[in-house]
């Protein structure tokens, strides 16, 4: 029994910072940012915006696209590292916002790979037969965790939320739906990318911090691990589904960096027209990046019935994983 994605939705904050805006804040340039990352702009939350608003809007759009009512959901899983509370989870807050009760709601913390980890949970839930219809959200506001004086990190991240509704609808009668998911972690590599949970500040808040404040990243090392991990785990997930990279109609990777995406495609011998990229418009939105890209691809008509999709992500933990879906 497979899980079918029957609706997608997404939402980003209203404030958009271009590379030219960042040139006014730190010693950087549009050309440097584009040549090293492919990013042109990113949307970021300000003090009057909350991650819950983005999650709620993305969820309503996904529900609308699915044709289901919120009351028909049987579980809510949110992939995020940006909740405002240690507890309750953002999933419980979203559940209340959606007016739902007496269904499980919880968060998954796997940073930029969170959405794929969420797919793994959804896959297991649905396969076990315990639940038929789930809402899976990927949402993050990493712009609140960067040091806005650190040019090596502040140019990379943006905020947003993406959501999918998963259902067993028709999944028993054909082979469409989630085919396989492989997730892996390497705690030994945690120091390549980390941030303390009490380092939070929106872009419009005043305040100077030491260099050690906010997201700490060993960029070049991370780059190499990301390329290797993403290509290897995608091969493993395809193998598990009895497929090869040539069968992939569209890879929807975590949108961290265009050079990482290109290098992964190259290792998998995929052409770039097999890969969906929107990193130029949003930057790295962490757990939100795959579902935002998927939502855009679906709404742009890039995904057709029976297409094979590879959804892959890598992030802090380190964590990584790939889901293979027959649309
Ligand atoms: N503007 C201008 N110059 C900069 C900037 C900037 N924004 N940031 C760094 N530099 C400078 C550095 O100070 C350095 O200068 P130096 O040579 O005088 O010391 C020079 O540029 C080169 O720095 P590197 O870090 O070696 O640059 P690199 O080519 O590796 O690119 C980058 C940096 C873009 C961060 C790259 O390493 C990368 O993408 N790594 C992966 C990081 C990532 O994606 N993290 C997200 C989370 S993990 C994930 O999602 C997969």
Short mmCIF file of C-alpha atoms and ligand atoms in Angstrom, two decimals:
data_model
loop_
_atom_site.label_atom_id
_atom_site.label_comp_id
_atom_site.label_asym_id
_atom_site.label_seq_id
_atom_site.Cartn_x
_atom_site.Cartn_y
_atom_site.Cartn_z
CA UNK A 1 0.00 0.00 0.00
CA UNK A 2 1.54 3.31 -1.08
CA UNK A 3 0.95 6.91 -0.12
CA UNK A 4 -0.06 9.24 -2.93
CA UNK A 5 0.60 13.00 -2.80
CA UNK A 6 -2.82 14.41 -3.72
CA UNK A 7 -2.25 18.11 -2.98
CA UNK A 8 0.64 20.55 -2.60
CA UNK A 9 0.84 24.11 -1.28
CA UNK A 10 3.42 26.66 -0.22
CA UNK A 11 3.88 30.08 1.32
CA UNK A 12 6.77 32.51 1.78
CA UNK A 13 7.04 35.76 3.81
CA UNK A 14 6.23 39.06 2.11
CA UNK A 15 9.68 40.64 2.65
CA UNK A 16 12.07 39.85 -0.19
CA UNK A 17 15.79 40.65 0.12
CA UNK A 18 17.73 40.81 -3.12
CA UNK A 19 21.48 40.39 -3.37
CA UNK A 20 21.65 44.17 -3.90
CA UNK A 21 19.92 44.62 -0.51
CA UNK A 22 22.57 42.41 1.10
CA UNK A 23 25.37 44.42 -0.54
CA UNK A 24 24.20 47.27 1.73
CA UNK A 25 24.50 45.12 4.89
CA UNK A 26 27.72 43.12 4.41
CA UNK A 27 30.83 43.13 2.21
CA UNK A 28 29.47 40.99 -0.64
CA UNK A 29 28.32 41.33 -4.23
CA UNK A 30 25.53 40.03 -6.44
CA UNK A 31 28.13 38.42 -8.72
CA UNK A 32 29.86 36.57 -5.85
CA UNK A 33 26.56 35.24 -4.48
CA UNK A 34 25.27 34.14 -7.90
CA UNK A 35 28.53 32.51 -8.99
CA UNK A 36 28.97 30.58 -5.68
CA UNK A 37 25.31 29.69 -4.94
CA UNK A 38 22.92 30.61 -7.79
CA UNK A 39 20.81 32.66 -5.34
CA UNK A 40 19.34 36.01 -6.51
CA UNK A 41 16.89 36.75 -3.68
CA UNK A 42 15.29 35.26 -0.57
CA UNK A 43 12.10 35.90 1.42
CA UNK A 44 12.54 36.51 5.15
CA UNK A 45 10.21 36.93 8.13
CA UNK A 46 10.12 40.19 10.07
CA UNK A 47 9.07 40.72 13.70
CA UNK A 48 5.36 40.79 12.87
CA UNK A 49 5.39 37.42 11.06
CA UNK A 50 5.30 33.95 12.49
CA UNK A 51 6.31 30.59 11.07
CA UNK A 52 2.83 29.35 11.99
CA UNK A 53 1.24 31.79 9.51
CA UNK A 54 3.37 30.35 6.69
CA UNK A 55 2.63 26.75 7.71
CA UNK A 56 -1.08 27.46 7.96
CA UNK A 57 -1.27 29.12 4.55
CA UNK A 58 0.75 26.35 2.86
CA UNK A 59 -1.47 23.71 4.50
CA UNK A 60 -4.71 25.38 3.39
CA UNK A 61 -3.38 25.56 -0.18
CA UNK A 62 -2.38 21.88 -0.12
CA UNK A 63 -5.78 20.90 1.30
CA UNK A 64 -7.52 22.99 -1.33
CA UNK A 65 -5.51 21.29 -4.11
CA UNK A 66 -6.26 17.85 -2.63
CA UNK A 67 -10.02 18.37 -2.48
CA UNK A 68 -10.04 17.16 1.15
CA UNK A 69 -11.33 19.06 4.17
CA UNK A 70 -9.02 19.52 7.17
CA UNK A 71 -11.35 17.34 9.28
CA UNK A 72 -10.52 14.38 7.03
CA UNK A 73 -6.85 14.42 8.07
CA UNK A 74 -5.74 11.64 10.41
CA UNK A 75 -2.26 12.90 11.37
CA UNK A 76 -0.06 16.00 11.10
CA UNK A 77 3.72 15.78 10.77
CA UNK A 78 5.81 18.96 10.58
CA UNK A 79 9.48 18.98 9.63
CA UNK A 80 11.08 22.05 11.21
CA UNK A 81 13.89 23.32 13.41
CA UNK A 82 12.37 26.78 13.81
CA UNK A 83 9.52 26.38 16.31
CA UNK A 84 9.00 29.24 18.75
CA UNK A 85 8.45 26.89 21.68
CA UNK A 86 10.48 23.96 23.03
CA UNK A 87 6.98 22.57 23.50
CA UNK A 88 4.30 22.39 22.25
CA UNK A 89 5.44 21.30 18.81
CA UNK A 90 4.66 23.51 15.83
CA UNK A 91 2.51 20.60 14.58
CA UNK A 92 0.25 20.91 17.67
CA UNK A 93 -0.02 24.67 17.12
CA UNK A 94 -0.91 24.07 13.47
CA UNK A 95 -3.45 21.45 14.52
CA UNK A 96 -5.16 24.04 16.76
CA UNK A 97 -5.04 26.63 13.96
CA UNK A 98 -6.72 24.13 11.62
CA UNK A 99 -9.41 23.47 14.27
CA UNK A 100 -8.55 19.77 14.58
CA UNK A 101 -8.52 17.56 17.64
CA UNK A 102 -7.72 14.01 18.69
CA UNK A 103 -5.29 13.15 15.92
CA UNK A 104 -1.50 12.81 16.33
CA UNK A 105 0.55 15.93 15.60
CA UNK A 106 4.30 16.15 16.10
CA UNK A 107 7.52 17.69 14.74
CA UNK A 108 10.48 15.99 13.09
CA UNK A 109 13.90 17.64 13.50
CA UNK A 110 16.23 16.76 10.62
CA UNK A 111 17.04 20.31 9.45
CA UNK A 112 17.21 20.63 5.64
CA UNK A 113 16.52 16.89 5.22
CA UNK A 114 13.42 17.19 7.43
CA UNK A 115 10.88 16.88 4.64
CA UNK A 116 12.36 13.58 3.44
CA UNK A 117 12.45 12.31 7.05
CA UNK A 118 8.78 13.32 7.25
CA UNK A 119 8.09 11.31 4.09
CA UNK A 120 9.74 8.33 5.75
CA UNK A 121 7.41 8.66 8.77
CA UNK A 122 4.37 9.13 6.51
CA UNK A 123 5.39 6.12 4.44
CA UNK A 124 5.62 3.92 7.54
CA UNK A 125 2.33 5.19 8.98
CA UNK A 126 0.47 4.54 5.77
CA UNK A 127 2.16 1.20 5.09
CA UNK A 128 1.26 0.00 8.59
CA UNK A 129 -2.40 0.65 7.77
CA UNK A 130 -2.82 2.85 10.88
CA UNK A 131 -3.49 6.06 8.92
CA UNK A 132 -4.81 6.78 5.43
CA UNK A 133 -4.56 10.58 5.16
CA UNK A 134 -1.76 12.77 6.48
CA UNK A 135 -0.65 16.37 6.26
CA UNK A 136 3.12 16.71 5.95
CA UNK A 137 4.58 20.21 6.26
CA UNK A 138 8.18 21.38 5.86
CA UNK A 139 8.71 24.85 7.32
CA UNK A 140 11.68 26.87 8.51
CA UNK A 141 12.78 30.42 9.24
CA UNK A 142 16.56 30.08 9.28
CA UNK A 143 16.87 33.81 8.54
CA UNK A 144 16.13 34.21 12.28
CA UNK A 145 19.20 32.11 13.12
CA UNK A 146 21.84 33.77 10.95
CA UNK A 147 24.19 36.45 12.08
CA UNK A 148 23.27 39.31 9.74
CA UNK A 149 26.86 40.55 9.98
CA UNK A 150 28.36 37.24 8.79
CA UNK A 151 28.56 37.36 5.00
CA UNK A 152 29.51 33.68 4.74
CA UNK A 153 26.08 32.54 5.98
CA UNK A 154 23.56 35.41 5.80
CA UNK A 155 23.42 35.38 1.98
CA UNK A 156 22.40 31.70 1.86
CA UNK A 157 19.14 31.32 3.75
CA UNK A 158 15.49 32.27 3.28
CA UNK A 159 12.20 31.37 4.97
CA UNK A 160 9.05 29.55 3.90
CA UNK A 161 6.70 26.62 4.24
CA UNK A 162 5.55 23.87 1.92
CA UNK A 163 2.89 21.23 2.53
CA UNK A 164 1.62 18.03 0.97
CA UNK A 165 -1.48 15.96 1.63
CA UNK A 166 -0.77 12.23 1.45
CA UNK A 167 -3.55 9.74 0.87
CA UNK A 168 -3.91 6.05 0.05
CA UNK A 169 -6.53 7.06 -2.58
CA UNK A 170 -6.33 4.52 -5.45
CA UNK A 171 -2.92 3.47 -4.15
CA UNK A 172 -4.13 -0.07 -3.62
CA UNK A 173 -5.29 -0.43 -7.21
CA UNK A 174 -2.20 0.83 -9.05
CA UNK A 175 1.50 1.29 -8.37
CA UNK A 176 1.48 5.08 -8.12
CA UNK A 177 2.56 6.82 -4.92
CA UNK A 178 5.56 6.75 -2.62
CA UNK A 179 7.79 3.88 -3.82
CA UNK A 180 10.74 4.08 -1.44
CA UNK A 181 12.49 6.33 1.06
CA UNK A 182 16.02 6.04 2.42
CA UNK A 183 17.17 8.35 5.23
CA UNK A 184 20.58 8.40 6.90
CA UNK A 185 22.46 10.52 9.47
CA UNK A 186 26.01 11.10 10.57
CA UNK A 187 26.09 12.66 14.04
CA UNK A 188 29.90 12.53 13.86
CA UNK A 189 29.71 15.40 11.34
CA UNK A 190 27.48 17.66 13.48
CA UNK A 191 30.09 20.40 13.70
CA UNK A 192 29.96 21.11 9.97
CA UNK A 193 26.63 22.93 10.47
CA UNK A 194 25.04 23.96 13.75
CA UNK A 195 23.28 26.72 15.64
CA UNK A 196 22.35 27.13 19.31
CA UNK A 197 18.61 27.11 19.94
CA UNK A 198 18.73 30.47 21.80
CA UNK A 199 20.31 32.35 18.88
CA UNK A 200 17.24 33.96 17.30
CA UNK A 201 16.79 37.40 15.74
CA UNK A 202 14.76 38.62 12.76
CA UNK A 203 16.43 40.70 10.06
CA UNK A 204 14.65 43.88 11.21
CA UNK A 205 15.83 43.60 14.84
CA UNK A 206 18.74 45.71 16.01
CA UNK A 207 21.73 44.04 17.64
CA UNK A 208 25.35 43.21 17.08
CA UNK A 209 26.76 39.79 17.80
CA UNK A 210 30.16 38.09 17.90
CA UNK A 211 31.11 35.92 14.89
CA UNK A 212 30.31 32.76 16.89
CA UNK A 213 26.65 33.82 17.18
CA UNK A 214 24.09 32.26 14.84
CA UNK A 215 24.54 29.51 12.24
CA UNK A 216 28.10 28.17 12.17
CA UNK A 217 29.10 26.41 8.98
CA UNK A 218 32.18 24.83 7.44
CA UNK A 219 31.03 25.58 3.89
CA UNK A 220 33.59 23.85 1.67
CA UNK A 221 33.59 20.59 3.75
CA UNK A 222 29.79 20.61 3.84
CA UNK A 223 29.67 21.09 0.10
CA UNK A 224 31.69 17.90 -0.50
CA UNK A 225 29.68 15.77 1.97
CA UNK A 226 26.37 17.06 0.52
CA UNK A 227 27.32 16.12 -3.04
CA UNK A 228 28.50 12.64 -2.06
CA UNK A 229 25.63 11.90 0.36
CA UNK A 230 22.87 13.15 -1.94
CA UNK A 231 24.07 11.21 -4.96
CA UNK A 232 24.68 8.00 -2.98
CA UNK A 233 21.38 8.07 -1.08
CA UNK A 234 19.44 8.83 -4.27
CA UNK A 235 21.01 5.77 -5.91
CA UNK A 236 20.07 3.67 -2.86
CA UNK A 237 16.44 4.88 -2.89
CA UNK A 238 16.16 4.28 -6.64
CA UNK A 239 17.68 0.82 -6.21
CA UNK A 240 15.15 0.02 -3.47
CA UNK A 241 12.37 0.99 -5.90
CA UNK A 242 13.91 -1.13 -8.68
CA UNK A 243 14.75 1.99 -10.72
CA UNK A 244 17.84 3.81 -11.99
CA UNK A 245 18.68 7.52 -12.43
CA UNK A 246 17.69 7.29 -16.10
CA UNK A 247 14.11 6.52 -14.99
CA UNK A 248 13.79 9.81 -13.09
CA UNK A 249 11.46 12.29 -14.82
CA UNK A 250 12.17 15.06 -12.33
CA UNK A 251 14.56 15.34 -9.40
CA UNK A 252 13.34 17.88 -6.84
CA UNK A 253 16.38 18.42 -4.63
CA UNK A 254 16.81 20.51 -1.51
CA UNK A 255 17.59 23.99 -2.84
CA UNK A 256 20.78 24.90 -0.97
CA UNK A 257 23.12 25.79 -3.75
CA UNK A 258 22.95 25.48 -7.54
CA UNK A 259 26.51 24.14 -7.66
CA UNK A 260 25.63 21.31 -5.25
CA UNK A 261 22.53 20.49 -7.32
CA UNK A 262 24.54 20.47 -10.56
CA UNK A 263 27.26 18.28 -9.06
CA UNK A 264 24.69 15.75 -7.78
CA UNK A 265 22.97 15.65 -11.18
CA UNK A 266 26.34 15.12 -12.85
CA UNK A 267 27.23 12.21 -10.52
CA UNK A 268 23.87 10.61 -11.30
CA UNK A 269 24.36 11.25 -15.04
CA UNK A 270 21.16 13.32 -15.12
CA UNK A 271 20.60 16.24 -17.45
CA UNK A 272 19.64 19.54 -15.79
CA UNK A 273 16.25 19.41 -17.53
CA UNK A 274 15.55 16.41 -15.26
CA UNK A 275 16.07 18.67 -12.23
CA UNK A 276 13.80 21.35 -10.75
CA UNK A 277 15.60 24.45 -9.46
CA UNK A 278 14.19 27.55 -7.79
CA UNK A 279 17.09 28.35 -5.46
CA UNK A 280 17.50 31.63 -7.35
CA UNK A 281 14.17 32.91 -5.98
CA UNK A 282 14.14 31.63 -2.39
CA UNK A 283 17.67 30.69 -1.25
CA UNK A 284 17.94 27.79 1.15
CA UNK A 285 14.62 27.48 3.01
CA UNK A 286 15.74 24.33 4.86
CA UNK A 287 12.88 21.82 5.45
CA UNK A 288 10.56 23.97 3.29
CA UNK A 289 12.68 23.89 0.16
CA UNK A 290 11.63 20.52 -1.31
CA UNK A 291 7.86 21.00 -0.78
CA UNK A 292 8.02 24.61 -2.09
CA UNK A 293 9.87 23.41 -5.22
CA UNK A 294 7.49 20.48 -5.61
CA UNK A 295 4.47 22.79 -5.31
CA UNK A 296 5.90 25.12 -7.96
CA UNK A 297 6.74 22.24 -10.28
CA UNK A 298 3.25 20.76 -9.93
CA UNK A 299 1.51 24.09 -10.49
CA UNK A 300 3.77 24.80 -13.50
CA UNK A 301 2.69 21.51 -15.10
CA UNK A 302 6.18 19.98 -14.81
CA UNK A 303 4.81 16.83 -13.15
CA UNK A 304 2.55 14.38 -14.98
CA UNK A 305 0.82 11.15 -13.92
CA UNK A 306 3.26 8.22 -13.65
CA UNK A 307 6.33 10.51 -13.67
CA UNK A 308 9.12 9.26 -11.39
CA UNK A 309 10.20 11.94 -8.91
CA UNK A 310 13.29 11.89 -6.68
CA UNK A 311 12.98 14.19 -3.66
CA UNK A 312 16.36 14.49 -1.94
CA UNK A 313 17.78 16.63 0.84
CA UNK A 314 20.81 17.03 3.09
CA UNK A 315 21.30 19.21 6.14
CA UNK A 316 22.38 19.76 9.74
CA UNK A 317 22.89 16.65 11.82
CA UNK A 318 24.24 15.81 9.38
CA UNK A 319 21.14 14.21 7.88
CA UNK A 320 20.23 13.24 4.35
CA UNK A 321 17.69 11.19 2.45
CA UNK A 322 15.74 10.59 -0.75
CA UNK A 323 12.12 9.65 -1.48
CA UNK A 324 11.11 8.13 -4.80
CA UNK A 325 7.55 8.80 -5.91
CA UNK A 326 5.57 7.59 -8.92
CA UNK A 327 3.23 10.56 -9.44
N1 LIG B 1 30.58 37.53 -0.38
C1 LIG B 1 31.85 37.69 -0.79
N2 LIG B 1 32.85 36.90 -0.37
C2 LIG B 1 32.55 35.91 0.49
C3 LIG B 1 31.24 35.69 0.96
C4 LIG B 1 30.24 36.56 0.48
N3 LIG B 1 28.95 36.42 0.85
N4 LIG B 1 31.24 34.63 1.79
C5 LIG B 1 32.51 34.19 1.85
N5 LIG B 1 33.30 34.97 1.07
C6 LIG B 1 34.74 34.87 0.85
C7 LIG B 1 35.47 34.13 1.97
O1 LIG B 1 35.73 35.00 3.04
C8 LIG B 1 36.70 33.67 1.26
O2 LIG B 1 37.58 34.74 1.17
P1 LIG B 1 39.17 34.51 1.38
O3 LIG B 1 39.58 33.60 0.27
O4 LIG B 1 39.71 35.89 1.27
O5 LIG B 1 39.31 33.90 2.74
C9 LIG B 1 36.22 33.39 -0.18
O6 LIG B 1 34.97 34.08 -0.31
C10 LIG B 1 36.02 31.91 -0.46
O7 LIG B 1 35.30 31.33 0.60
P2 LIG B 1 34.85 29.83 0.60
O8 LIG B 1 34.02 29.53 1.81
O9 LIG B 1 36.04 28.95 0.33
O10 LIG B 1 33.93 29.86 -0.70
P3 LIG B 1 33.26 28.68 -1.47
O11 LIG B 1 33.61 28.78 -2.89
O12 LIG B 1 33.44 27.37 -0.77
O13 LIG B 1 31.71 29.05 -1.34
C11 LIG B 1 29.80 28.47 -0.01
C12 LIG B 1 31.12 29.22 -0.06
C13 LIG B 1 28.85 29.09 -1.01
C14 LIG B 1 29.24 28.64 1.39
C15 LIG B 1 30.03 26.99 -0.34
O14 LIG B 1 31.07 26.46 0.43
C16 LIG B 1 28.81 26.15 -0.10
O15 LIG B 1 27.80 26.32 -0.75
N6 LIG B 1 28.85 25.20 0.85
C17 LIG B 1 27.69 24.44 1.21
C18 LIG B 1 26.99 25.22 2.26
C19 LIG B 1 25.51 25.02 2.27
O16 LIG B 1 24.86 24.78 1.30
N7 LIG B 1 24.98 25.16 3.48
C20 LIG B 1 23.58 25.08 3.65
C21 LIG B 1 23.18 24.05 4.58
S1 LIG B 1 23.71 22.45 4.17
C22 LIG B 1 22.78 22.04 2.93
O17 LIG B 1 21.69 22.53 2.86
C23 LIG B 1 23.30 21.09 1.95
#
